[in-house]
mmCIF file of N, CA and C in Angstrom:
data_model
loop_
_atom_site.group_PDB
_atom_site.id
_atom_site.type_symbol
_atom_site.label_atom_id
_atom_site.label_comp_id
_atom_site.label_asym_id
_atom_site.label_seq_id
_atom_site.Cartn_x
_atom_site.Cartn_y
_atom_site.Cartn_z
ATOM 1 N N MET F 8 -0.929 -9.967 -52.047
ATOM 2 C CA MET F 8 -1.689 -11.157 -51.695
ATOM 3 C C MET F 8 -2.876 -10.727 -50.820
ATOM 4 N N ILE F 9 -2.671 -9.785 -49.920
ATOM 5 C CA ILE F 9 -3.741 -9.274 -49.004
ATOM 6 C C ILE F 9 -4.918 -8.748 -49.884
ATOM 7 N N GLU F 10 -4.581 -7.928 -50.915
ATOM 8 C CA GLU F 10 -5.543 -7.256 -51.667
ATOM 9 C C GLU F 10 -6.328 -8.342 -52.502
ATOM 10 N N GLN F 11 -5.666 -9.371 -52.895
ATOM 11 C CA GLN F 11 -6.358 -10.516 -53.602
ATOM 12 C C GLN F 11 -7.379 -11.087 -52.721
ATOM 13 N N LEU F 12 -6.998 -11.377 -51.488
ATOM 14 C CA LEU F 12 -7.941 -12.008 -50.505
ATOM 15 C C LEU F 12 -9.118 -11.098 -50.164
ATOM 16 N N VAL F 13 -8.849 -9.783 -49.924
ATOM 17 C CA VAL F 13 -9.900 -8.864 -49.589
ATOM 18 C C VAL F 13 -10.877 -8.729 -50.799
ATOM 19 N N THR F 14 -10.267 -8.649 -52.008
ATOM 20 C CA THR F 14 -11.136 -8.557 -53.249
ATOM 21 C C THR F 14 -12.072 -9.733 -53.413
ATOM 22 N N SER F 15 -11.465 -10.912 -53.264
ATOM 23 C CA SER F 15 -12.265 -12.136 -53.362
ATOM 24 C C SER F 15 -13.314 -12.208 -52.291
ATOM 25 N N PHE F 16 -12.997 -11.844 -51.044
ATOM 26 C CA PHE F 16 -13.974 -11.829 -49.974
ATOM 27 C C PHE F 16 -15.157 -10.883 -50.393
ATOM 28 N N ILE F 17 -14.834 -9.623 -50.798
ATOM 29 C CA ILE F 17 -15.861 -8.748 -51.209
ATOM 30 C C ILE F 17 -16.780 -9.199 -52.352
ATOM 31 N N ALA F 18 -16.048 -9.769 -53.349
ATOM 32 C CA ALA F 18 -16.808 -10.329 -54.518
ATOM 33 C C ALA F 18 -17.813 -11.389 -54.149
ATOM 34 N N SER F 19 -17.267 -12.329 -53.284
ATOM 35 C CA SER F 19 -18.213 -13.493 -52.886
ATOM 36 C C SER F 19 -19.322 -12.959 -52.032
ATOM 37 N N ALA F 20 -19.058 -12.101 -51.071
ATOM 38 C CA ALA F 20 -20.129 -11.547 -50.206
ATOM 39 C C ALA F 20 -21.107 -10.723 -51.036
ATOM 40 N N ALA F 21 -20.570 -10.019 -52.034
ATOM 41 C CA ALA F 21 -21.486 -9.179 -52.859
ATOM 42 C C ALA F 21 -22.409 -10.052 -53.748
ATOM 43 N N PHE F 22 -21.894 -11.123 -54.273
ATOM 44 C CA PHE F 22 -22.688 -12.052 -55.013
ATOM 45 C C PHE F 22 -23.676 -12.812 -54.118
ATOM 46 N N SER F 23 -23.346 -13.033 -52.903
ATOM 47 C CA SER F 23 -24.297 -13.685 -52.028
ATOM 48 C C SER F 23 -25.462 -12.721 -51.748
ATOM 49 N N ILE F 24 -25.199 -11.413 -51.808
ATOM 50 C CA ILE F 24 -26.332 -10.467 -51.627
ATOM 51 C C ILE F 24 -27.220 -10.490 -52.911
ATOM 52 N N LEU F 25 -26.609 -10.613 -54.058
ATOM 53 C CA LEU F 25 -27.350 -10.729 -55.327
ATOM 54 C C LEU F 25 -28.253 -11.911 -55.403
ATOM 55 N N PHE F 26 -27.696 -13.047 -54.784
ATOM 56 C CA PHE F 26 -28.505 -14.254 -54.823
ATOM 57 C C PHE F 26 -29.394 -14.388 -53.598
ATOM 58 N N ASN F 27 -29.691 -13.292 -52.911
ATOM 59 C CA ASN F 27 -30.555 -13.278 -51.789
ATOM 60 C C ASN F 27 -30.264 -14.229 -50.627
ATOM 61 N N ALA F 28 -28.945 -14.364 -50.382
ATOM 62 C CA ALA F 28 -28.574 -15.161 -49.266
ATOM 63 C C ALA F 28 -28.913 -14.523 -47.997
ATOM 64 N N PRO F 29 -29.259 -15.241 -46.943
ATOM 65 C CA PRO F 29 -29.543 -14.562 -45.648
ATOM 66 C C PRO F 29 -28.401 -13.637 -45.156
ATOM 67 N N LYS F 30 -28.811 -12.472 -44.535
ATOM 68 C CA LYS F 30 -27.815 -11.520 -44.126
ATOM 69 C C LYS F 30 -26.784 -12.095 -43.148
ATOM 70 N N LYS F 31 -27.229 -12.992 -42.334
ATOM 71 C CA LYS F 31 -26.355 -13.496 -41.353
ATOM 72 C C LYS F 31 -25.273 -14.484 -41.894
ATOM 73 N N SER F 32 -25.420 -14.802 -43.253
ATOM 74 C CA SER F 32 -24.434 -15.669 -43.897
ATOM 75 C C SER F 32 -23.409 -14.993 -44.772
ATOM 76 N N LEU F 33 -23.495 -13.669 -44.819
ATOM 77 C CA LEU F 33 -22.625 -12.892 -45.686
ATOM 78 C C LEU F 33 -21.178 -13.091 -45.388
ATOM 79 N N ILE F 34 -20.866 -13.036 -44.108
ATOM 80 C CA ILE F 34 -19.425 -13.170 -43.728
ATOM 81 C C ILE F 34 -18.900 -14.594 -44.110
ATOM 82 N N GLN F 35 -19.705 -15.611 -43.840
ATOM 83 C CA GLN F 35 -19.360 -16.960 -44.148
ATOM 84 C C GLN F 35 -19.172 -17.147 -45.639
ATOM 85 N N CYS F 36 -20.095 -16.499 -46.409
ATOM 86 C CA CYS F 36 -19.999 -16.629 -47.943
ATOM 87 C C CYS F 36 -18.707 -15.981 -48.406
ATOM 88 N N GLY F 37 -18.351 -14.814 -47.865
ATOM 89 C CA GLY F 37 -17.109 -14.154 -48.226
ATOM 90 C C GLY F 37 -15.922 -14.940 -47.813
ATOM 91 N N LEU F 38 -15.982 -15.646 -46.643
ATOM 92 C CA LEU F 38 -14.833 -16.507 -46.261
ATOM 93 C C LEU F 38 -14.670 -17.659 -47.176
ATOM 94 N N VAL F 39 -15.740 -18.268 -47.579
ATOM 95 C CA VAL F 39 -15.615 -19.421 -48.541
ATOM 96 C C VAL F 39 -14.975 -18.968 -49.857
ATOM 97 N N GLY F 40 -15.358 -17.791 -50.391
ATOM 98 C CA GLY F 40 -14.768 -17.259 -51.606
ATOM 99 C C GLY F 40 -13.257 -16.893 -51.378
ATOM 100 N N MET F 41 -13.002 -16.313 -50.228
ATOM 101 C CA MET F 41 -11.674 -15.855 -49.967
ATOM 102 C C MET F 41 -10.708 -17.156 -49.823
ATOM 103 N N LEU F 42 -11.204 -18.161 -49.142
ATOM 104 C CA LEU F 42 -10.349 -19.363 -48.956
ATOM 105 C C LEU F 42 -10.161 -20.100 -50.253
ATOM 106 N N SER F 43 -11.212 -20.081 -51.134
ATOM 107 C CA SER F 43 -11.073 -20.752 -52.395
ATOM 108 C C SER F 43 -10.046 -19.989 -53.290
ATOM 109 N N TRP F 44 -10.076 -18.701 -53.202
ATOM 110 C CA TRP F 44 -9.115 -17.906 -54.031
ATOM 111 C C TRP F 44 -7.691 -18.033 -53.435
ATOM 112 N N LEU F 45 -7.619 -18.201 -52.147
ATOM 113 C CA LEU F 45 -6.273 -18.399 -51.530
ATOM 114 C C LEU F 45 -5.629 -19.733 -52.082
ATOM 115 N N VAL F 46 -6.422 -20.808 -52.106
ATOM 116 C CA VAL F 46 -5.949 -22.068 -52.625
ATOM 117 C C VAL F 46 -5.566 -21.934 -54.073
ATOM 118 N N TYR F 47 -6.465 -21.385 -54.858
ATOM 119 C CA TYR F 47 -6.194 -21.138 -56.291
ATOM 120 C C TYR F 47 -4.932 -20.352 -56.503
ATOM 121 N N TYR F 48 -4.851 -19.276 -55.869
ATOM 122 C CA TYR F 48 -3.760 -18.253 -56.160
ATOM 123 C C TYR F 48 -2.410 -18.774 -55.666
ATOM 124 N N THR F 49 -2.429 -19.542 -54.518
ATOM 125 C CA THR F 49 -1.205 -20.171 -54.058
ATOM 126 C C THR F 49 -0.709 -21.282 -55.020
ATOM 127 N N LEU F 50 -1.675 -21.993 -55.574
ATOM 128 C CA LEU F 50 -1.223 -23.057 -56.570
ATOM 129 C C LEU F 50 -0.779 -22.370 -57.836
ATOM 130 N N ILE F 51 -1.406 -21.338 -58.284
ATOM 131 C CA ILE F 51 -0.980 -20.667 -59.522
ATOM 132 C C ILE F 51 0.487 -20.064 -59.253
ATOM 133 N N LEU F 52 0.633 -19.505 -58.106
ATOM 134 C CA LEU F 52 2.000 -18.962 -57.862
ATOM 135 C C LEU F 52 3.185 -20.028 -57.866
ATOM 136 N N ASN F 53 2.768 -21.247 -57.511
ATOM 137 C CA ASN F 53 3.701 -22.332 -57.450
ATOM 138 C C ASN F 53 3.668 -23.127 -58.911
ATOM 139 N N ASN F 54 3.282 -22.458 -59.977
ATOM 140 C CA ASN F 54 3.266 -22.926 -61.273
ATOM 141 C C ASN F 54 2.479 -24.227 -61.529
ATOM 142 N N VAL F 55 1.361 -24.321 -60.799
ATOM 143 C CA VAL F 55 0.445 -25.485 -61.066
ATOM 144 C C VAL F 55 -0.530 -25.015 -62.123
ATOM 145 N N ASP F 56 -0.949 -25.898 -62.987
ATOM 146 C CA ASP F 56 -1.892 -25.649 -64.047
ATOM 147 C C ASP F 56 -3.191 -25.025 -63.552
ATOM 148 N N SER F 57 -3.723 -24.052 -64.310
ATOM 149 C CA SER F 57 -4.915 -23.429 -63.812
ATOM 150 C C SER F 57 -6.109 -24.324 -63.733
ATOM 151 N N VAL F 58 -6.255 -25.338 -64.564
ATOM 152 C CA VAL F 58 -7.334 -26.201 -64.484
ATOM 153 C C VAL F 58 -7.273 -27.097 -63.219
ATOM 154 N N PHE F 59 -6.098 -27.627 -62.860
ATOM 155 C CA PHE F 59 -5.961 -28.305 -61.569
ATOM 156 C C PHE F 59 -6.116 -27.392 -60.358
ATOM 157 N N SER F 60 -5.637 -26.242 -60.505
ATOM 158 C CA SER F 60 -5.783 -25.213 -59.414
ATOM 159 C C SER F 60 -7.226 -24.955 -59.074
ATOM 160 N N THR F 61 -8.007 -24.799 -60.168
ATOM 161 C CA THR F 61 -9.415 -24.516 -60.005
ATOM 162 C C THR F 61 -10.083 -25.706 -59.473
ATOM 163 N N LEU F 62 -9.770 -26.930 -59.887
ATOM 164 C CA LEU F 62 -10.333 -28.129 -59.343
ATOM 165 C C LEU F 62 -10.077 -28.190 -57.827
ATOM 166 N N ALA F 63 -8.787 -27.962 -57.346
ATOM 167 C CA ALA F 63 -8.502 -28.116 -56.043
ATOM 168 C C ALA F 63 -9.266 -27.031 -55.145
ATOM 169 N N ALA F 64 -9.274 -25.812 -55.744
ATOM 170 C CA ALA F 64 -9.996 -24.774 -55.028
ATOM 171 C C ALA F 64 -11.501 -24.997 -54.908
ATOM 172 N N THR F 65 -12.083 -25.619 -55.984
ATOM 173 C CA THR F 65 -13.487 -25.958 -55.941
ATOM 174 C C THR F 65 -13.786 -27.046 -54.947
ATOM 175 N N VAL F 66 -12.854 -28.026 -54.798
ATOM 176 C CA VAL F 66 -13.060 -29.084 -53.765
ATOM 177 C C VAL F 66 -13.096 -28.471 -52.383
ATOM 178 N N ILE F 67 -12.197 -27.484 -52.159
ATOM 179 C CA ILE F 67 -12.167 -26.760 -50.894
ATOM 180 C C ILE F 67 -13.433 -25.994 -50.710
ATOM 181 N N VAL F 68 -14.002 -25.401 -51.690
ATOM 182 C CA VAL F 68 -15.314 -24.670 -51.605
ATOM 183 C C VAL F 68 -16.335 -25.598 -51.162
ATOM 184 N N GLY F 69 -16.382 -26.846 -51.772
ATOM 185 C CA GLY F 69 -17.431 -27.814 -51.464
ATOM 186 C C GLY F 69 -17.325 -28.318 -49.951
ATOM 187 N N VAL F 70 -16.082 -28.578 -49.569
ATOM 188 C CA VAL F 70 -15.840 -29.103 -48.172
ATOM 189 C C VAL F 70 -16.214 -28.051 -47.182
ATOM 190 N N ILE F 71 -15.808 -26.793 -47.382
ATOM 191 C CA ILE F 71 -16.132 -25.695 -46.432
ATOM 192 C C ILE F 71 -17.568 -25.417 -46.431
ATOM 193 N N SER F 72 -18.214 -25.451 -47.686
ATOM 194 C CA SER F 72 -19.646 -25.275 -47.671
ATOM 195 C C SER F 72 -20.424 -26.284 -46.957
ATOM 196 N N GLN F 73 -19.964 -27.545 -47.030
ATOM 197 C CA GLN F 73 -20.696 -28.574 -46.203
ATOM 198 C C GLN F 73 -20.515 -28.354 -44.747
ATOM 199 N N LEU F 74 -19.323 -27.907 -44.302
ATOM 200 C CA LEU F 74 -19.096 -27.658 -42.903
ATOM 201 C C LEU F 74 -19.948 -26.489 -42.415
ATOM 202 N N PHE F 75 -19.935 -25.383 -43.243
ATOM 203 C CA PHE F 75 -20.749 -24.225 -42.843
ATOM 204 C C PHE F 75 -22.170 -24.546 -42.808
ATOM 205 N N ALA F 76 -22.644 -25.338 -43.777
ATOM 206 C CA ALA F 76 -24.123 -25.717 -43.817
ATOM 207 C C ALA F 76 -24.456 -26.496 -42.521
ATOM 208 N N LYS F 77 -23.656 -27.377 -42.087
ATOM 209 C CA LYS F 77 -23.963 -28.121 -40.860
ATOM 210 C C LYS F 77 -23.895 -27.131 -39.592
ATOM 211 N N LEU F 78 -22.857 -26.366 -39.593
ATOM 212 C CA LEU F 78 -22.619 -25.476 -38.517
ATOM 213 C C LEU F 78 -23.655 -24.363 -38.293
ATOM 214 N N TYR F 79 -24.078 -23.768 -39.454
ATOM 215 C CA TYR F 79 -25.068 -22.703 -39.342
ATOM 216 C C TYR F 79 -26.493 -23.161 -39.730
ATOM 217 N N LYS F 80 -26.637 -24.404 -40.000
ATOM 218 C CA LYS F 80 -27.972 -24.961 -40.347
ATOM 219 C C LYS F 80 -28.634 -24.232 -41.519
ATOM 220 N N MET F 81 -27.967 -24.192 -42.584
ATOM 221 C CA MET F 81 -28.407 -23.530 -43.831
ATOM 222 C C MET F 81 -28.144 -24.468 -44.989
ATOM 223 N N PRO F 82 -28.760 -24.242 -46.090
ATOM 224 C CA PRO F 82 -28.504 -25.051 -47.305
ATOM 225 C C PRO F 82 -27.089 -24.857 -47.831
ATOM 226 N N VAL F 83 -26.474 -25.944 -48.325
ATOM 227 C CA VAL F 83 -25.118 -25.899 -48.813
ATOM 228 C C VAL F 83 -24.931 -24.956 -50.007
ATOM 229 N N ILE F 84 -25.941 -24.808 -50.801
ATOM 230 C CA ILE F 84 -25.829 -24.054 -52.022
ATOM 231 C C ILE F 84 -25.590 -22.554 -51.678
ATOM 232 N N ILE F 85 -26.034 -22.112 -50.584
ATOM 233 C CA ILE F 85 -25.792 -20.665 -50.194
ATOM 234 C C ILE F 85 -24.316 -20.415 -50.152
ATOM 235 N N PHE F 86 -23.538 -21.310 -49.658
ATOM 236 C CA PHE F 86 -22.072 -21.051 -49.480
ATOM 237 C C PHE F 86 -21.298 -21.480 -50.707
ATOM 238 N N SER F 87 -21.794 -22.516 -51.381
ATOM 239 C CA SER F 87 -21.023 -23.024 -52.539
ATOM 240 C C SER F 87 -21.053 -22.070 -53.773
ATOM 241 N N VAL F 88 -22.278 -21.507 -53.994
ATOM 242 C CA VAL F 88 -22.480 -20.604 -55.143
ATOM 243 C C VAL F 88 -21.597 -19.380 -54.988
ATOM 244 N N SER F 89 -21.657 -18.782 -53.820
ATOM 245 C CA SER F 89 -20.862 -17.570 -53.542
ATOM 246 C C SER F 89 -19.366 -17.890 -53.526
ATOM 247 N N GLY F 90 -19.058 -19.112 -53.158
ATOM 248 C CA GLY F 90 -17.653 -19.518 -52.995
ATOM 249 C C GLY F 90 -16.975 -19.728 -54.306
ATOM 250 N N ILE F 91 -17.677 -20.115 -55.336
ATOM 251 C CA ILE F 91 -17.120 -20.446 -56.637
ATOM 252 C C ILE F 91 -16.982 -19.197 -57.549
ATOM 253 N N ILE F 92 -17.614 -18.096 -57.103
ATOM 254 C CA ILE F 92 -17.705 -16.889 -57.889
ATOM 255 C C ILE F 92 -16.276 -16.451 -58.268
ATOM 256 N N PRO F 93 -15.253 -16.435 -57.402
ATOM 257 C CA PRO F 93 -13.944 -15.931 -57.892
ATOM 258 C C PRO F 93 -13.294 -16.866 -58.813
ATOM 259 N N LEU F 94 -13.747 -18.150 -58.922
ATOM 260 C CA LEU F 94 -13.115 -19.171 -59.775
ATOM 261 C C LEU F 94 -13.702 -19.257 -61.196
ATOM 262 N N VAL F 95 -14.808 -18.606 -61.347
ATOM 263 C CA VAL F 95 -15.579 -18.688 -62.660
ATOM 264 C C VAL F 95 -14.654 -17.901 -63.728
ATOM 265 N N PRO F 96 -14.424 -18.586 -64.846
ATOM 266 C CA PRO F 96 -13.553 -17.939 -65.845
ATOM 267 C C PRO F 96 -14.223 -16.919 -66.813
ATOM 268 N N GLY F 97 -14.872 -15.931 -66.169
ATOM 269 C CA GLY F 97 -15.586 -14.984 -67.061
ATOM 270 C C GLY F 97 -14.704 -14.085 -67.805
ATOM 271 N N GLY F 98 -13.547 -13.806 -67.347
ATOM 272 C CA GLY F 98 -12.570 -12.933 -68.114
ATOM 273 C C GLY F 98 -12.061 -13.753 -69.320
ATOM 274 N N LEU F 99 -11.792 -15.027 -69.187
ATOM 275 C CA LEU F 99 -11.342 -15.829 -70.249
ATOM 276 C C LEU F 99 -12.460 -15.934 -71.409
ATOM 277 N N ALA F 100 -13.664 -16.158 -70.896
ATOM 278 C CA ALA F 100 -14.819 -16.215 -71.882
ATOM 279 C C ALA F 100 -14.975 -14.938 -72.641
ATOM 280 N N TYR F 101 -14.827 -13.863 -71.916
ATOM 281 C CA TYR F 101 -14.945 -12.514 -72.525
ATOM 282 C C TYR F 101 -13.861 -12.360 -73.592
ATOM 283 N N ASP F 102 -12.619 -12.708 -73.284
ATOM 284 C CA ASP F 102 -11.521 -12.566 -74.109
ATOM 285 C C ASP F 102 -11.694 -13.518 -75.376
ATOM 286 N N ALA F 103 -12.217 -14.677 -75.206
ATOM 287 C CA ALA F 103 -12.451 -15.550 -76.322
ATOM 288 C C ALA F 103 -13.559 -14.954 -77.261
ATOM 289 N N THR F 104 -14.548 -14.455 -76.680
ATOM 290 C CA THR F 104 -15.578 -13.843 -77.497
ATOM 291 C C THR F 104 -15.012 -12.629 -78.282
ATOM 292 N N ARG F 105 -14.216 -11.828 -77.594
ATOM 293 C CA ARG F 105 -13.673 -10.646 -78.185
ATOM 294 C C ARG F 105 -12.800 -11.047 -79.390
ATOM 295 N N ARG F 106 -11.993 -12.120 -79.223
ATOM 296 C CA ARG F 106 -11.111 -12.665 -80.309
ATOM 297 C C ARG F 106 -11.944 -13.194 -81.481
ATOM 298 N N PHE F 107 -12.994 -13.781 -81.170
ATOM 299 C CA PHE F 107 -13.912 -14.233 -82.202
ATOM 300 C C PHE F 107 -14.363 -13.077 -83.096
ATOM 301 N N VAL F 108 -14.807 -12.000 -82.383
ATOM 302 C CA VAL F 108 -15.327 -10.780 -83.012
ATOM 303 C C VAL F 108 -14.215 -10.138 -83.901
ATOM 304 N N GLU F 109 -12.972 -10.205 -83.426
ATOM 305 C CA GLU F 109 -11.801 -9.572 -84.059
ATOM 306 C C GLU F 109 -11.220 -10.513 -85.181
ATOM 307 N N ASN F 110 -11.875 -11.693 -85.448
ATOM 308 C CA ASN F 110 -11.445 -12.641 -86.411
ATOM 309 C C ASN F 110 -10.131 -13.259 -86.110
ATOM 310 N N ASP F 111 -9.782 -13.334 -84.875
ATOM 311 C CA ASP F 111 -8.525 -14.015 -84.475
ATOM 312 C C ASP F 111 -8.978 -15.411 -83.914
ATOM 313 N N TYR F 112 -9.274 -16.301 -84.824
ATOM 314 C CA TYR F 112 -9.916 -17.506 -84.516
ATOM 315 C C TYR F 112 -8.995 -18.464 -83.730
ATOM 316 N N ASN F 113 -7.717 -18.516 -84.087
ATOM 317 C CA ASN F 113 -6.822 -19.421 -83.397
ATOM 318 C C ASN F 113 -6.735 -19.126 -81.965
ATOM 319 N N THR F 114 -6.531 -17.831 -81.578
ATOM 320 C CA THR F 114 -6.463 -17.489 -80.217
ATOM 321 C C THR F 114 -7.808 -17.675 -79.546
ATOM 322 N N ALA F 115 -8.903 -17.328 -80.262
ATOM 323 C CA ALA F 115 -10.230 -17.474 -79.663
ATOM 324 C C ALA F 115 -10.522 -18.905 -79.265
ATOM 325 N N VAL F 116 -10.185 -19.866 -80.120
ATOM 326 C CA VAL F 116 -10.464 -21.259 -79.871
ATOM 327 C C VAL F 116 -9.612 -21.642 -78.646
ATOM 328 N N GLN F 117 -8.394 -21.263 -78.512
ATOM 329 C CA GLN F 117 -7.550 -21.580 -77.343
ATOM 330 C C GLN F 117 -8.111 -21.133 -76.086
ATOM 331 N N LEU F 118 -8.577 -19.858 -76.159
ATOM 332 C CA LEU F 118 -9.102 -19.197 -74.927
ATOM 333 C C LEU F 118 -10.461 -19.871 -74.515
ATOM 334 N N ALA F 119 -11.265 -20.159 -75.542
ATOM 335 C CA ALA F 119 -12.552 -20.799 -75.321
ATOM 336 C C ALA F 119 -12.365 -22.249 -74.738
ATOM 337 N N ALA F 120 -11.395 -22.874 -75.266
ATOM 338 C CA ALA F 120 -11.058 -24.263 -74.738
ATOM 339 C C ALA F 120 -10.666 -24.214 -73.263
ATOM 340 N N GLN F 121 -9.799 -23.250 -73.003
ATOM 341 C CA GLN F 121 -9.321 -23.148 -71.610
ATOM 342 C C GLN F 121 -10.428 -22.770 -70.693
ATOM 343 N N ALA F 122 -11.344 -21.874 -71.100
ATOM 344 C CA ALA F 122 -12.476 -21.440 -70.270
ATOM 345 C C ALA F 122 -13.414 -22.671 -70.067
ATOM 346 N N PHE F 123 -13.544 -23.466 -71.118
ATOM 347 C CA PHE F 123 -14.450 -24.645 -71.002
ATOM 348 C C PHE F 123 -13.798 -25.657 -69.978
ATOM 349 N N LEU F 124 -12.475 -25.859 -70.090
ATOM 350 C CA LEU F 124 -11.833 -26.811 -69.121
ATOM 351 C C LEU F 124 -11.959 -26.337 -67.665
ATOM 352 N N ILE F 125 -11.775 -25.035 -67.455
ATOM 353 C CA ILE F 125 -11.853 -24.482 -66.174
ATOM 354 C C ILE F 125 -13.271 -24.577 -65.614
ATOM 355 N N SER F 126 -14.218 -24.283 -66.436
ATOM 356 C CA SER F 126 -15.636 -24.461 -66.121
ATOM 357 C C SER F 126 -15.999 -25.964 -65.661
ATOM 358 N N GLY F 127 -15.384 -26.832 -66.483
ATOM 359 C CA GLY F 127 -15.605 -28.282 -66.169
ATOM 360 C C GLY F 127 -14.901 -28.648 -64.868
ATOM 361 N N SER F 128 -13.805 -28.092 -64.575
ATOM 362 C CA SER F 128 -13.119 -28.428 -63.315
ATOM 363 C C SER F 128 -13.936 -27.882 -62.141
ATOM 364 N N VAL F 129 -14.576 -26.747 -62.326
ATOM 365 C CA VAL F 129 -15.446 -26.197 -61.223
ATOM 366 C C VAL F 129 -16.585 -27.231 -60.935
ATOM 367 N N ALA F 130 -17.190 -27.757 -62.032
ATOM 368 C CA ALA F 130 -18.310 -28.679 -61.801
ATOM 369 C C ALA F 130 -17.788 -30.006 -61.232
ATOM 370 N N VAL F 131 -16.626 -30.478 -61.725
ATOM 371 C CA VAL F 131 -16.050 -31.723 -61.210
ATOM 372 C C VAL F 131 -15.699 -31.561 -59.689
ATOM 373 N N GLY F 132 -15.178 -30.433 -59.414
ATOM 374 C CA GLY F 132 -14.761 -30.158 -57.984
ATOM 375 C C GLY F 132 -15.911 -30.211 -57.006
ATOM 376 N N LEU F 133 -17.032 -29.606 -57.469
ATOM 377 C CA LEU F 133 -18.229 -29.662 -56.559
ATOM 378 C C LEU F 133 -18.772 -31.060 -56.456
ATOM 379 N N VAL F 134 -18.730 -31.839 -57.490
ATOM 380 C CA VAL F 134 -19.173 -33.193 -57.418
ATOM 381 C C VAL F 134 -18.264 -34.024 -56.572
ATOM 382 N N LEU F 135 -16.957 -33.755 -56.716
ATOM 383 C CA LEU F 135 -15.978 -34.590 -55.829
ATOM 384 C C LEU F 135 -16.164 -34.251 -54.394
ATOM 385 N N SER F 136 -16.412 -33.006 -54.052
ATOM 386 C CA SER F 136 -16.659 -32.699 -52.614
ATOM 387 C C SER F 136 -17.904 -33.323 -52.128
ATOM 388 N N GLU F 137 -18.955 -33.385 -52.878
ATOM 389 C CA GLU F 137 -20.205 -33.991 -52.544
ATOM 390 C C GLU F 137 -20.000 -35.525 -52.334
ATOM 391 N N VAL F 138 -19.175 -36.079 -53.211
ATOM 392 C CA VAL F 138 -18.877 -37.575 -53.046
ATOM 393 C C VAL F 138 -18.097 -37.796 -51.758
ATOM 394 N N LEU F 139 -17.149 -36.908 -51.462
ATOM 395 C CA LEU F 139 -16.381 -37.047 -50.332
ATOM 396 C C LEU F 139 -17.190 -36.950 -49.013
ATOM 397 N N ASN F 140 -18.191 -35.968 -49.097
ATOM 398 C CA ASN F 140 -19.146 -35.767 -47.978
ATOM 399 C C ASN F 140 -19.970 -37.030 -47.819
ATOM 400 N N GLN F 141 -20.479 -37.624 -48.897
ATOM 401 C CA GLN F 141 -21.305 -38.819 -48.746
ATOM 402 C C GLN F 141 -20.523 -39.974 -48.202
ATOM 403 N N MET F 142 -19.234 -40.156 -48.563
ATOM 404 C CA MET F 142 -18.434 -41.197 -48.097
ATOM 405 C C MET F 142 -18.170 -41.062 -46.590
ATOM 406 N N VAL F 143 -17.957 -39.776 -46.108
ATOM 407 C CA VAL F 143 -17.719 -39.595 -44.747
ATOM 408 C C VAL F 143 -18.922 -39.863 -43.931
ATOM 409 N N ARG F 144 -20.109 -39.424 -44.491
ATOM 410 C CA ARG F 144 -21.387 -39.701 -43.778
ATOM 411 C C ARG F 144 -21.658 -41.225 -43.637
ATOM 412 N N ARG F 145 -21.433 -41.955 -44.705
ATOM 413 C CA ARG F 145 -21.675 -43.401 -44.620
ATOM 414 C C ARG F 145 -20.725 -44.056 -43.711
ATOM 415 N N LYS F 146 -19.468 -43.676 -43.709
ATOM 416 C CA LYS F 146 -18.496 -44.266 -42.758
ATOM 417 C C LYS F 146 -18.859 -43.935 -41.358
ATOM 418 N N GLY F 147 -19.450 -42.720 -41.087
ATOM 419 C CA GLY F 147 -19.816 -42.371 -39.762
ATOM 420 C C GLY F 147 -20.998 -43.093 -39.233
ATOM 421 N N THR F 148 -21.904 -43.544 -40.143
ATOM 422 C CA THR F 148 -23.140 -44.227 -39.724
ATOM 423 C C THR F 148 -22.887 -45.712 -39.672
ATOM 424 N N ALA F 149 -21.945 -46.239 -40.378
ATOM 425 C CA ALA F 149 -21.744 -47.765 -40.436
ATOM 426 C C ALA F 149 -20.908 -48.239 -39.237
#
């Protein structure tokens, strides 16, 4: 488990370097990725579906990114982009493509559909966290 967390932290921080995030935000970007992977991995270990696990982890990414953005006075996207990196189904997409090339279409379609659903859950999770943020802001001003 520790190695999973350290790897997700390094991956998220490294991608934030690739996306030219400010140097002072690297630790926070790594923390967002590490916490999202912690939620995802814990749910997967408890036999929760990977699509729902990704959705829950992405909502956590959005909420923590909103908090860090307020706390460190930076745009939300700096934290959210690096935070979702461990959740992106790149390996599944690669396997689906490889199966297409090998003419194993049944497996390829299954893997592609799963990659599509996980990608959709990442997008829905980010939207859900933004909606939650808007609701909290309105409730705080009313």
